[in-house]
mmCIF file of C-alpha atoms and ligand atoms in Angstrom:
data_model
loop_
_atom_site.group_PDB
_atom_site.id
_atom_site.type_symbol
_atom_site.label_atom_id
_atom_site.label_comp_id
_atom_site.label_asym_id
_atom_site.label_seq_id
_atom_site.Cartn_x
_atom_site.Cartn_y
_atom_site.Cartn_z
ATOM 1 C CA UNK Z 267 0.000 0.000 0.000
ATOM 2 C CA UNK Z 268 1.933 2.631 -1.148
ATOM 3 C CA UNK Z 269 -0.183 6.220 0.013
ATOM 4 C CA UNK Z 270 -0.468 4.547 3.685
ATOM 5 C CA UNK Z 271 -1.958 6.413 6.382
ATOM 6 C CA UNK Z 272 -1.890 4.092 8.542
ATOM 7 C CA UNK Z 273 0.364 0.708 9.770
ATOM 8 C CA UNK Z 274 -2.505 -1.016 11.369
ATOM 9 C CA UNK Z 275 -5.983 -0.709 11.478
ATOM 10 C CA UNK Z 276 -7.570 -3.071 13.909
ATOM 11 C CA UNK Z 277 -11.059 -3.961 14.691
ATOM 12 C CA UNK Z 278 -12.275 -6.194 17.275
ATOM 13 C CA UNK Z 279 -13.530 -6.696 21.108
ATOM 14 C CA UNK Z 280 -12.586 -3.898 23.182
ATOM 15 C CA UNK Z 281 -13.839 -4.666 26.566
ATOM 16 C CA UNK Z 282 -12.468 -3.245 29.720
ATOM 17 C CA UNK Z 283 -9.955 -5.892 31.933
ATOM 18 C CA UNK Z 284 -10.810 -5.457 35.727
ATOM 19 C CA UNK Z 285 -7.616 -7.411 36.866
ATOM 20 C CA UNK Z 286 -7.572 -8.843 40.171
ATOM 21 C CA UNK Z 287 -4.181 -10.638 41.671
ATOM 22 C CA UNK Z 288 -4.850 -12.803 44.369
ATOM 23 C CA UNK Z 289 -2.394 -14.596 46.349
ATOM 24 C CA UNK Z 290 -3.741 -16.283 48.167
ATOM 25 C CA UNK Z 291 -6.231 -17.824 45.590
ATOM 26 C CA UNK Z 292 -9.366 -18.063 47.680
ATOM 27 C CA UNK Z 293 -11.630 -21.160 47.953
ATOM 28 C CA UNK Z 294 -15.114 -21.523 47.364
ATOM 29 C CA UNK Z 295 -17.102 -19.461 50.265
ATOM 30 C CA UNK Z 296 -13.660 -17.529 51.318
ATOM 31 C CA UNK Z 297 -12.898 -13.908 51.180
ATOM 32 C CA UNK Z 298 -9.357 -12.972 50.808
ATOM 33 C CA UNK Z 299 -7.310 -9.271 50.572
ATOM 34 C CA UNK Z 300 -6.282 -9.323 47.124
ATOM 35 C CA UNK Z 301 -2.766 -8.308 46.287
ATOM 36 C CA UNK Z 302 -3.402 -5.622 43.617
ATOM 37 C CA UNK Z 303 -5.758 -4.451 40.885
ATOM 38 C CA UNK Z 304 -6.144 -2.537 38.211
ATOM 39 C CA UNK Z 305 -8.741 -1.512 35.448
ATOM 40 C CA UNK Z 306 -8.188 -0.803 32.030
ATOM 41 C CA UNK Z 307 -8.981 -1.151 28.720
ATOM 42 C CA UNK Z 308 -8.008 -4.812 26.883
ATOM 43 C CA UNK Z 309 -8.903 -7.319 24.314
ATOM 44 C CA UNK Z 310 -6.295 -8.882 22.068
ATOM 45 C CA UNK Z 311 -7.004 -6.430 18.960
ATOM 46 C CA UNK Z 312 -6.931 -2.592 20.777
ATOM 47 C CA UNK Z 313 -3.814 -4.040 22.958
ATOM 48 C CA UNK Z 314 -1.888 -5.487 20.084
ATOM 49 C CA UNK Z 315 -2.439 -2.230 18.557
ATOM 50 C CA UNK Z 316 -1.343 0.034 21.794
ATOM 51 C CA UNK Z 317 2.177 -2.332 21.497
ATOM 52 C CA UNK Z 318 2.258 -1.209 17.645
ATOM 53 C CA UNK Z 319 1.907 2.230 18.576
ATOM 54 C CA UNK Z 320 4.502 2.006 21.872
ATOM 55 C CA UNK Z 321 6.747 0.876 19.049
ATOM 56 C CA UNK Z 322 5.993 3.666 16.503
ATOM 57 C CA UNK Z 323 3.571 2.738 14.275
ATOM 58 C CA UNK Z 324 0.526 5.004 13.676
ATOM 59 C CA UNK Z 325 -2.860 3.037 14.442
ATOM 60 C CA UNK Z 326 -6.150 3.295 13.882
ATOM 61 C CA UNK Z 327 -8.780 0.667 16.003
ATOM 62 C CA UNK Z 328 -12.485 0.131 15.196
ATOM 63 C CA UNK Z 329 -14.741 -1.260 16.985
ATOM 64 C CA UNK Z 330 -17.673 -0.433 19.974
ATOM 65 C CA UNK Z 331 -18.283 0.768 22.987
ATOM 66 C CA UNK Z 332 -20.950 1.668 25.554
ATOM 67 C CA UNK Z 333 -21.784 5.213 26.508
ATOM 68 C CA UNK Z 334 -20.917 4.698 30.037
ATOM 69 C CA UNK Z 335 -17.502 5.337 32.250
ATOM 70 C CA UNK Z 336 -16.085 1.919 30.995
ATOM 71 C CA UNK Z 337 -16.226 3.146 27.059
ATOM 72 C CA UNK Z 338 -14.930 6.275 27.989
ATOM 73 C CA UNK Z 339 -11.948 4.496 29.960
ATOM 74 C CA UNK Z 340 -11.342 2.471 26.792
ATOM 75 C CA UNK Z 341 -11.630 5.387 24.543
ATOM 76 C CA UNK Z 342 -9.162 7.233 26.949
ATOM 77 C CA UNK Z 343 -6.588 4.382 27.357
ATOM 78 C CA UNK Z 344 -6.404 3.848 23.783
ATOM 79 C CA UNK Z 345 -5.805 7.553 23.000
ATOM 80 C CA UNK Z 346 -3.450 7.998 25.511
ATOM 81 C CA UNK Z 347 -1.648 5.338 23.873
ATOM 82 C CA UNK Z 348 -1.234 7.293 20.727
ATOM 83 C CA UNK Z 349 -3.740 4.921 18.748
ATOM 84 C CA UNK Z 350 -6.685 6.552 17.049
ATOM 85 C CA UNK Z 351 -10.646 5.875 17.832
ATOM 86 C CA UNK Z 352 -12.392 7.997 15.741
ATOM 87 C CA UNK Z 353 -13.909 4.927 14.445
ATOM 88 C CA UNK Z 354 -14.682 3.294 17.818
ATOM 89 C CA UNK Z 355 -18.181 3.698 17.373
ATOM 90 C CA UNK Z 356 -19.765 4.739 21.482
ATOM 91 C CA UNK Z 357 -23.485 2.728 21.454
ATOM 92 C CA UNK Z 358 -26.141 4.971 23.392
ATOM 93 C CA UNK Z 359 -27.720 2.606 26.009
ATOM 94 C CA UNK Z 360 -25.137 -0.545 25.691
ATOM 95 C CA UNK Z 361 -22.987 -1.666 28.570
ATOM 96 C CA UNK Z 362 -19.347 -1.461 27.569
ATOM 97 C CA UNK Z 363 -17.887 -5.408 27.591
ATOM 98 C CA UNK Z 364 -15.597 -6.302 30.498
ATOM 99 C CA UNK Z 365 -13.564 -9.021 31.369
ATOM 100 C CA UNK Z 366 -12.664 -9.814 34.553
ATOM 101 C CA UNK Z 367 -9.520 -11.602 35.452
ATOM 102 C CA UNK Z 368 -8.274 -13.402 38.293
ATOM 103 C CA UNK Z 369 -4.986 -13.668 38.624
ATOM 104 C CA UNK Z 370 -3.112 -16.521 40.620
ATOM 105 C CA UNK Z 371 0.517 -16.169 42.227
ATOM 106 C CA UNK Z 372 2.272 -17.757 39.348
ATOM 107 C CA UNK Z 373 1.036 -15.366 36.911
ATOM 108 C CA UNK Z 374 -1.819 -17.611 35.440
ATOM 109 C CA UNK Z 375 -5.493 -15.721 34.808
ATOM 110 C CA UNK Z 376 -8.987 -17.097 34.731
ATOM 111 C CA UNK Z 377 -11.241 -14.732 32.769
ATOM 112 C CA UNK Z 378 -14.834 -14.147 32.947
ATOM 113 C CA UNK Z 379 -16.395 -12.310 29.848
ATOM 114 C CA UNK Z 380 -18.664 -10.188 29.747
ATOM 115 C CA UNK Z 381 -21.258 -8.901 27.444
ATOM 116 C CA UNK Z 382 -18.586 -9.722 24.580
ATOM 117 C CA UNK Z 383 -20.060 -12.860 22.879
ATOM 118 C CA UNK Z 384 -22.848 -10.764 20.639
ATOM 119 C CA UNK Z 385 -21.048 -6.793 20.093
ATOM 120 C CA UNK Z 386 -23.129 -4.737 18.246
ATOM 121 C CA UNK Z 387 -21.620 -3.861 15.680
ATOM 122 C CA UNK Z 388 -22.063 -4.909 11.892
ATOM 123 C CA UNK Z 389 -21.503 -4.401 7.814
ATOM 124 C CA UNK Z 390 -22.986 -1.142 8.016
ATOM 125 C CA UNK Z 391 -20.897 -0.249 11.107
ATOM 126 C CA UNK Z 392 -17.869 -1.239 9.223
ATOM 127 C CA UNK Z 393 -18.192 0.948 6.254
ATOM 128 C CA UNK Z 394 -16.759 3.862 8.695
ATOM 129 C CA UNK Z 395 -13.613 1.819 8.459
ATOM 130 C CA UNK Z 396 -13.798 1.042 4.558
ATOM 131 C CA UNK Z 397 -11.516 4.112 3.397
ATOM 132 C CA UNK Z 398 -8.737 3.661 6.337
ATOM 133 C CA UNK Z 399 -8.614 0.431 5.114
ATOM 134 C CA UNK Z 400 -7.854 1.247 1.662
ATOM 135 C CA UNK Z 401 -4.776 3.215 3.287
ATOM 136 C CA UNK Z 402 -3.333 1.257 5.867
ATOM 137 C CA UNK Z 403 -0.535 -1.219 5.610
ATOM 138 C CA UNK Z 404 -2.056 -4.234 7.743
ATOM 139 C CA UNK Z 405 -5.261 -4.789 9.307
ATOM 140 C CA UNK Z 406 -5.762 -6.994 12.911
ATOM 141 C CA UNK Z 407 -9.040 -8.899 13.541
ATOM 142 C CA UNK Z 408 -10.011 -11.391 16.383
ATOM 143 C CA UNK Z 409 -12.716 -13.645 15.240
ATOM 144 C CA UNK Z 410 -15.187 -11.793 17.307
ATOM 145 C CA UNK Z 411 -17.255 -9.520 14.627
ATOM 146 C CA UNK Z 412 -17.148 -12.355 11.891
ATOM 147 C CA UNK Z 413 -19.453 -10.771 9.082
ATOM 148 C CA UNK Z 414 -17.447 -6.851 9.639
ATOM 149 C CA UNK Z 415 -14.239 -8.795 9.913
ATOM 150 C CA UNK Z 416 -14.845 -10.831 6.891
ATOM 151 C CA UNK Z 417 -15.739 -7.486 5.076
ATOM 152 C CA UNK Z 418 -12.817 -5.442 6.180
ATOM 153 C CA UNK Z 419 -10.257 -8.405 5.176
ATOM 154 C CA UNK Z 420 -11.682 -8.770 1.695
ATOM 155 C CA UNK Z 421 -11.340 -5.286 1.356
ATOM 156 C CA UNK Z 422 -7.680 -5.210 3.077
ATOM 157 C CA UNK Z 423 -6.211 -7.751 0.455
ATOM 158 C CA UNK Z 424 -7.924 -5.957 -2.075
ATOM 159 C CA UNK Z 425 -5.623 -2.833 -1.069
ATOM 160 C CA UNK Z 426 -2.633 -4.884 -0.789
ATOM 161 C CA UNK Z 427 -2.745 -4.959 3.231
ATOM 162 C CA UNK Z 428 -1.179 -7.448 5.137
ATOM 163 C CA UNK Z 429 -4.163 -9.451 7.170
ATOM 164 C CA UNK Z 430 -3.541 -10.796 10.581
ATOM 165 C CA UNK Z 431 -5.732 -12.896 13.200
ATOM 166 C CA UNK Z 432 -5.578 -13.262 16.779
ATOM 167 C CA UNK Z 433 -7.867 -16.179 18.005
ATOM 168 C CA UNK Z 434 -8.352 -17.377 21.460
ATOM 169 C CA UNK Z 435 -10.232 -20.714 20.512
ATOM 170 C CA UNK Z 436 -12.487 -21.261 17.292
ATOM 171 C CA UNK Z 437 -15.222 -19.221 16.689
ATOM 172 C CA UNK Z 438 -17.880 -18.787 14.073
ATOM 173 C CA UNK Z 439 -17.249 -17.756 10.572
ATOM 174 C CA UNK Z 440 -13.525 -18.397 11.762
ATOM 175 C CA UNK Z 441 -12.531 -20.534 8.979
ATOM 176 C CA UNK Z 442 -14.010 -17.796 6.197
ATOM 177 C CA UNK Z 443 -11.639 -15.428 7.810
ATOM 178 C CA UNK Z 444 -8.566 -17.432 7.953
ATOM 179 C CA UNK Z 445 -8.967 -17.776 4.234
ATOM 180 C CA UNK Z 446 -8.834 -14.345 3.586
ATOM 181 C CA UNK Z 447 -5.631 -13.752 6.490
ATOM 182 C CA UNK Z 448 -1.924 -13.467 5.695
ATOM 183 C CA UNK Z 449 -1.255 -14.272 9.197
ATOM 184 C CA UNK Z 450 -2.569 -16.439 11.987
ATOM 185 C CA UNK Z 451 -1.242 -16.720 15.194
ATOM 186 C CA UNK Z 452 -3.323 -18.370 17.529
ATOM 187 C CA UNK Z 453 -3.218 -19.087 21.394
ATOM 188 C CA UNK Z 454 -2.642 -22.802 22.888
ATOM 189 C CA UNK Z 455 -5.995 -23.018 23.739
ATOM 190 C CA UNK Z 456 -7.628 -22.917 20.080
ATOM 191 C CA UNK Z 457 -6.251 -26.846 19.212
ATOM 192 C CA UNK Z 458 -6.834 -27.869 22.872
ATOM 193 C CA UNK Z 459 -10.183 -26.892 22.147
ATOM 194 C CA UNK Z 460 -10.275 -28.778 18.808
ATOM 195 C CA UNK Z 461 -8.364 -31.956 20.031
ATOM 196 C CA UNK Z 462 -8.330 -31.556 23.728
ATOM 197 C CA UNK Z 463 -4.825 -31.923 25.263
ATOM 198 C CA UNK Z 464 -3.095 -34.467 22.500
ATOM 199 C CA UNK Z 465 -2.122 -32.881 19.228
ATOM 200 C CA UNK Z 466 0.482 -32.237 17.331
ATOM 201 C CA UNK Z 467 1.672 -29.214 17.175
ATOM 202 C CA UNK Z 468 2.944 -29.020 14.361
ATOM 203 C CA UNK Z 469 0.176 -30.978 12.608
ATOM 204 C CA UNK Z 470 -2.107 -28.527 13.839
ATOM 205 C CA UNK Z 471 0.265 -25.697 12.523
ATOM 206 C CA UNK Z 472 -0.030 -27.114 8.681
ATOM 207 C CA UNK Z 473 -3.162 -27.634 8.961
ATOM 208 C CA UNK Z 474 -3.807 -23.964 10.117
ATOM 209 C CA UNK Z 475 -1.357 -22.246 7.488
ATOM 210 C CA UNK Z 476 -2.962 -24.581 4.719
ATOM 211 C CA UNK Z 477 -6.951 -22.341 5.375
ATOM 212 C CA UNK Z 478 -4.655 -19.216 5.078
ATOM 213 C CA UNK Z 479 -5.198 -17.095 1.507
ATOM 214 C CA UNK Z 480 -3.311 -18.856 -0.563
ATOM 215 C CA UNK Z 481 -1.685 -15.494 -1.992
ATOM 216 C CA UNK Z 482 -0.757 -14.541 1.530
ATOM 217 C CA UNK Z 483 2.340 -14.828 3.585
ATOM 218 C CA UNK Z 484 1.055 -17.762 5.206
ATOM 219 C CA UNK Z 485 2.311 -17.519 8.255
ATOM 220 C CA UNK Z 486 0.511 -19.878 11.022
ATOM 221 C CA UNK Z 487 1.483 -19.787 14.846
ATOM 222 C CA UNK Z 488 1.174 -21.057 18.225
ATOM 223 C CA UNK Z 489 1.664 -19.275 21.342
ATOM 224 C CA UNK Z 490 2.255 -21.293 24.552
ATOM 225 C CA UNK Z 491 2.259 -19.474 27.432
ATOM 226 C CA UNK Z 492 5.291 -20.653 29.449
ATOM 227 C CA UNK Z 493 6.217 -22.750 26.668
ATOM 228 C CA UNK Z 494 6.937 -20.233 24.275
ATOM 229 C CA UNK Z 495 5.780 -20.094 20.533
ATOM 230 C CA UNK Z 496 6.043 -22.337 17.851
ATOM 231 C CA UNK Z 497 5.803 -20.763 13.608
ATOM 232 C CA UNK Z 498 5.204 -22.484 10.610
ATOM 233 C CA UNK Z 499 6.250 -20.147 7.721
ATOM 234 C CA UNK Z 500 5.734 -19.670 4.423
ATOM 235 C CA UNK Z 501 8.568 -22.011 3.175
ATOM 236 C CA UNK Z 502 8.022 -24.499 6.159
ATOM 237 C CA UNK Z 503 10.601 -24.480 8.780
ATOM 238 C CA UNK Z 504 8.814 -24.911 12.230
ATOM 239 C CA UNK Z 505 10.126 -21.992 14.396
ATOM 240 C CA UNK Z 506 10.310 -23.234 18.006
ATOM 241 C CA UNK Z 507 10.943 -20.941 20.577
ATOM 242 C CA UNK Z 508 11.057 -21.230 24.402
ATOM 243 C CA UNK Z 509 9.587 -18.538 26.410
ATOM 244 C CA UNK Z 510 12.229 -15.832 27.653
ATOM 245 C CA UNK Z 511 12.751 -16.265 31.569
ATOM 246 C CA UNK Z 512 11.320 -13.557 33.955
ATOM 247 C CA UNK Z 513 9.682 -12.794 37.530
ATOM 248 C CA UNK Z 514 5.819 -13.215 36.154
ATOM 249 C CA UNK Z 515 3.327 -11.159 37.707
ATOM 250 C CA UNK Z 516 0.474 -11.349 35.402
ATOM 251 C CA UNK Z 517 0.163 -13.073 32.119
ATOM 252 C CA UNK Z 518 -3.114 -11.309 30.560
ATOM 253 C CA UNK Z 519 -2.464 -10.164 27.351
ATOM 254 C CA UNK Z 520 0.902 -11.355 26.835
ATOM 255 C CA UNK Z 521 -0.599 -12.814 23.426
ATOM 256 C CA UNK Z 522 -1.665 -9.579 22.297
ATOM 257 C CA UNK Z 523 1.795 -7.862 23.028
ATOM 258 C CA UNK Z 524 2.907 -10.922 21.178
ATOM 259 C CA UNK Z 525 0.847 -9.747 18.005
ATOM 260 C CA UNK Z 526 1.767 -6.365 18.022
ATOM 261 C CA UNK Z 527 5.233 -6.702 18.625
ATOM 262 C CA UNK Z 528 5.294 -9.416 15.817
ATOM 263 C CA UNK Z 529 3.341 -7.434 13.341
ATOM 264 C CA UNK Z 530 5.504 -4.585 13.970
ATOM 265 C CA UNK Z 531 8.954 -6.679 13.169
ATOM 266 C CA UNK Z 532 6.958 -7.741 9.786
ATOM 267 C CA UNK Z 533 6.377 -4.339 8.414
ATOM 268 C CA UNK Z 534 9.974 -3.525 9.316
ATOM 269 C CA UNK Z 535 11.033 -6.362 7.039
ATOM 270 C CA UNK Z 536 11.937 -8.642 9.180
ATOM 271 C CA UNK Z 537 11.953 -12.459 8.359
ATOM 272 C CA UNK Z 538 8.885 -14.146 10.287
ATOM 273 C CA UNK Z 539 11.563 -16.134 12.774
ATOM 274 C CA UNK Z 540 13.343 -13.176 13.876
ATOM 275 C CA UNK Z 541 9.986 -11.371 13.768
ATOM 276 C CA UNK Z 542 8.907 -14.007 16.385
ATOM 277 C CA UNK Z 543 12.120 -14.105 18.921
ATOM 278 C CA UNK Z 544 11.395 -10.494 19.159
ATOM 279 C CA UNK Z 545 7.229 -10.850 19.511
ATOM 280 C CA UNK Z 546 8.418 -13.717 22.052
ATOM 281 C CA UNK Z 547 10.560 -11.531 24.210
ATOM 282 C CA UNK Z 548 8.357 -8.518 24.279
ATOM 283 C CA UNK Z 549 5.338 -10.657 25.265
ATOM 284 C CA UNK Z 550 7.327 -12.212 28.149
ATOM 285 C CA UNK Z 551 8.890 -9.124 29.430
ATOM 286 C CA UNK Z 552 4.816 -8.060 29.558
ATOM 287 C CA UNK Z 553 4.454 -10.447 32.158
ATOM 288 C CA UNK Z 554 6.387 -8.653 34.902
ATOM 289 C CA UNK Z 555 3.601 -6.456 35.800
ATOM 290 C CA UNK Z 556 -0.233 -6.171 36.336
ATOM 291 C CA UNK Z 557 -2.505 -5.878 33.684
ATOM 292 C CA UNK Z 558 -2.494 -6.414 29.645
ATOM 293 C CA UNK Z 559 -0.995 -2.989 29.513
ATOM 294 C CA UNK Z 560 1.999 -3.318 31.445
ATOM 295 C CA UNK Z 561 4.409 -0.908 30.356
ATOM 296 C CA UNK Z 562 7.042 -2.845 27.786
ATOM 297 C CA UNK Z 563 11.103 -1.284 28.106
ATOM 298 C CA UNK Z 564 13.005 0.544 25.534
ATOM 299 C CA UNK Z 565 13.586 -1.126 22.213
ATOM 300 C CA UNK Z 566 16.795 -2.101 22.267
ATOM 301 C CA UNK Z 567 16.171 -4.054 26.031
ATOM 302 C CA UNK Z 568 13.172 -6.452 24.121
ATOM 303 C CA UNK Z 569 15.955 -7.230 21.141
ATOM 304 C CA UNK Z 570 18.667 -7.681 23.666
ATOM 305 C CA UNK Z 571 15.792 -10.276 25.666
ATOM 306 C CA UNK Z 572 15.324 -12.041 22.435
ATOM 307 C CA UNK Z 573 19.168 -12.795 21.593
HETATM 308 N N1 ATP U 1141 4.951 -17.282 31.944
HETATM 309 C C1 ATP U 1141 5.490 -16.740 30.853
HETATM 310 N N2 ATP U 1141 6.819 -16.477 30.804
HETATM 311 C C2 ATP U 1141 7.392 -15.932 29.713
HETATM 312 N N3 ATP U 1141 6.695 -15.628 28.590
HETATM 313 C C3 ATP U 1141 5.372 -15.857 28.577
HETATM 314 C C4 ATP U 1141 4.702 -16.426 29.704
HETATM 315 N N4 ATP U 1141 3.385 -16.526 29.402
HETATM 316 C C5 ATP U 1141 3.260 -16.043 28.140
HETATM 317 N N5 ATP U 1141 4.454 -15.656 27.642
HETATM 318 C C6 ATP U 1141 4.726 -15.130 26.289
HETATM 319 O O1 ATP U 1141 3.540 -14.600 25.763
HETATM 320 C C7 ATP U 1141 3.133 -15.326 24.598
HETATM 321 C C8 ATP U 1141 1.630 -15.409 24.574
HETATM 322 O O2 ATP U 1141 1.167 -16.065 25.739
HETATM 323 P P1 ATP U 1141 -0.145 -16.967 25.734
HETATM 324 O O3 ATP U 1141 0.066 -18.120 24.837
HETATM 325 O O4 ATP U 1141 -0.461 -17.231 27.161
HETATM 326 O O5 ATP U 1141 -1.188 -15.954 25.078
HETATM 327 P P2 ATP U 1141 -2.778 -15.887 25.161
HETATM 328 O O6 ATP U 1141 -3.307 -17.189 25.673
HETATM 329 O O7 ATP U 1141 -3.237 -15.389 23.867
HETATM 330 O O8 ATP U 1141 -2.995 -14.770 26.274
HETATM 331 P P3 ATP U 1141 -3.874 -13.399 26.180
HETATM 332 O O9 ATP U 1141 -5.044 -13.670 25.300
HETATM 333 O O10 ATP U 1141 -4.213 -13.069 27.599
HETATM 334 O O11 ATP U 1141 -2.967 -12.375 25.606
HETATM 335 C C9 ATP U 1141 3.858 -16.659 24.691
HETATM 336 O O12 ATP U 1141 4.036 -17.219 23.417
HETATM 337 C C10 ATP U 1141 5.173 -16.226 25.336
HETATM 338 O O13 ATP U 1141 6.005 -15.656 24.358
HETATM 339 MG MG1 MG U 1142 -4.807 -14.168 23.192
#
């Protein structure tokens, strides 16, 4: 896209993350002191797009909202982050999503969603978004708005944009989108979901980069938590990388950091495995503090974590 506006455009879920950390975890019918928490605003697209724009990029994010003090503190967090909203579109009368997360001592989070499984926001709603796409030089989606999604990526590749997905497990109209994405990069729990805890990783890995567009980069991955992530590129070399080793405090949205760090190696040029030693690093190094948005260090501190 050579008149780009933008780097990334994103549209997706952007609820609010009320983070909790608990240690002690407490049992059924207990009340305990938790350790910390935090609100602000999450969900894999909008945070993968706050890394982008940490790192430089200029980024626009679609999407919805509530007219209440939760939209307006996801609004808020995003701008202060540098990335746009004017097409965040702020429903009268709807209650802004939420997550809420529990955090154990070892960094692990249970979520609970919340209002996030039917967001409305449609075709129409995506038209607002139609002309950034035309300028922008990738576009992030999440599986969450399938028939907006589906419209924005045919119209992405159409401009020559790079298409990306982030998806926690498989969803609806998931499989339509993949064929229209560049890039997939999806979290541990989408094949444990599909084939419960035995698979293959990488069996599940060619089978995900072979429902990619087949003019795309085809780039399919795995994120594992503690384990690290695995990649299956374009020419087929399985990229296998263990996680990078710090104090974890919170985990929650270390996948999205992942994305937007990895997205923002790709449009720098990098090849996809150095791409994802950096994505790798800067997603663990997110772990050392509360929340999704966890500030990430300088530059040149994520490439020195992923030598
Ligand atoms: N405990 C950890 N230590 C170091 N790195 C981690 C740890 N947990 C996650 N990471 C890094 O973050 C990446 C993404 O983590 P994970 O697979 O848990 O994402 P996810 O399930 O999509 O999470 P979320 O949706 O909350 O962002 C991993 O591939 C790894 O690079
Ligand atoms: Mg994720």
């Amino acid at each position: 896209v050579e008149d780009a506006v933008w780097d990334a455009v994103g549209l997706g879920a952007a609820p609010r993350d009320i983070t909790v950390r608990l240690d002690p975890f407490p049992a059924a019918d207990q009340k305990v002191a938790a350790r910390d928490f935090a609100e602000t605003g999450g969900g894999p697209v909008p945070t993968a797009l706050v890394t982008l724009a940490r790192l430089g990029r200029r980024c626009l994010f679609g999407g919805v909202v509530g007219d209440d003090d939760a939209g307006r503190l996801i609004r808020d967090g995003l701008q202060q982050e540098g990335v746009r909203t004017d097409a965040l579109i702020v429903r009268p009368g709807l209650t802004s999503p939420a997550s809420v997360i529990l955090v154990e001592p070892d960094g692990r989070r249970r979520v609970a969603e919340c209002g996030q499984s039917a967001l409305p926001y449609g075709e129409d709603d995506a038209a607002l978004l139609l002309a950034d796409i035309d300028r922008c030089r990738a576009l992030l989606v999440d599986a969450r708005l399938p028939v907006p999604q589906l419209a924005a990526a045919r119209r992405a590749r159409e401009a020559g944009a790079l298409v990306m997905l982030d998806c926690g497990h498989p969803r609806p109209g998931v499989e339509d989108l993949l064929a229209q994405c560049d890039i997939a990069i999806v979290s541990h729990s989408y094949p444990r979901r599909l084939h419960g805890g035995s698979y293959d990783a990488r069996d599940f890995l060619t089978g995900l980069q072979a429902r990619l567009a087949a003019s795309g980069r085809r780039i399919a991955g795995l994120t594992r938590g503690d384990r690290g992530c695995l990649l299956l590129t374009g020419a087929g070399a399985l990229v296998d990388l263990p996680a990078v080793n710090v104090e974890v405090v919170d985990t929650t949205g270390a996948g999205d950091v992942f994305h937007g760090a990895f997205l923002h190696e790709i449009l720098s040029g990098s090849d996809p495995a150095d791409a994802a030693r950096f994505a790798n690093a800067a997603a663990g190094l997110s772990c050392r503090a509360l929340t999704g948005r966890a500030p990430l260090p300088p530059i040149d501190q994520i490439r020195a974590a992923a030598r």
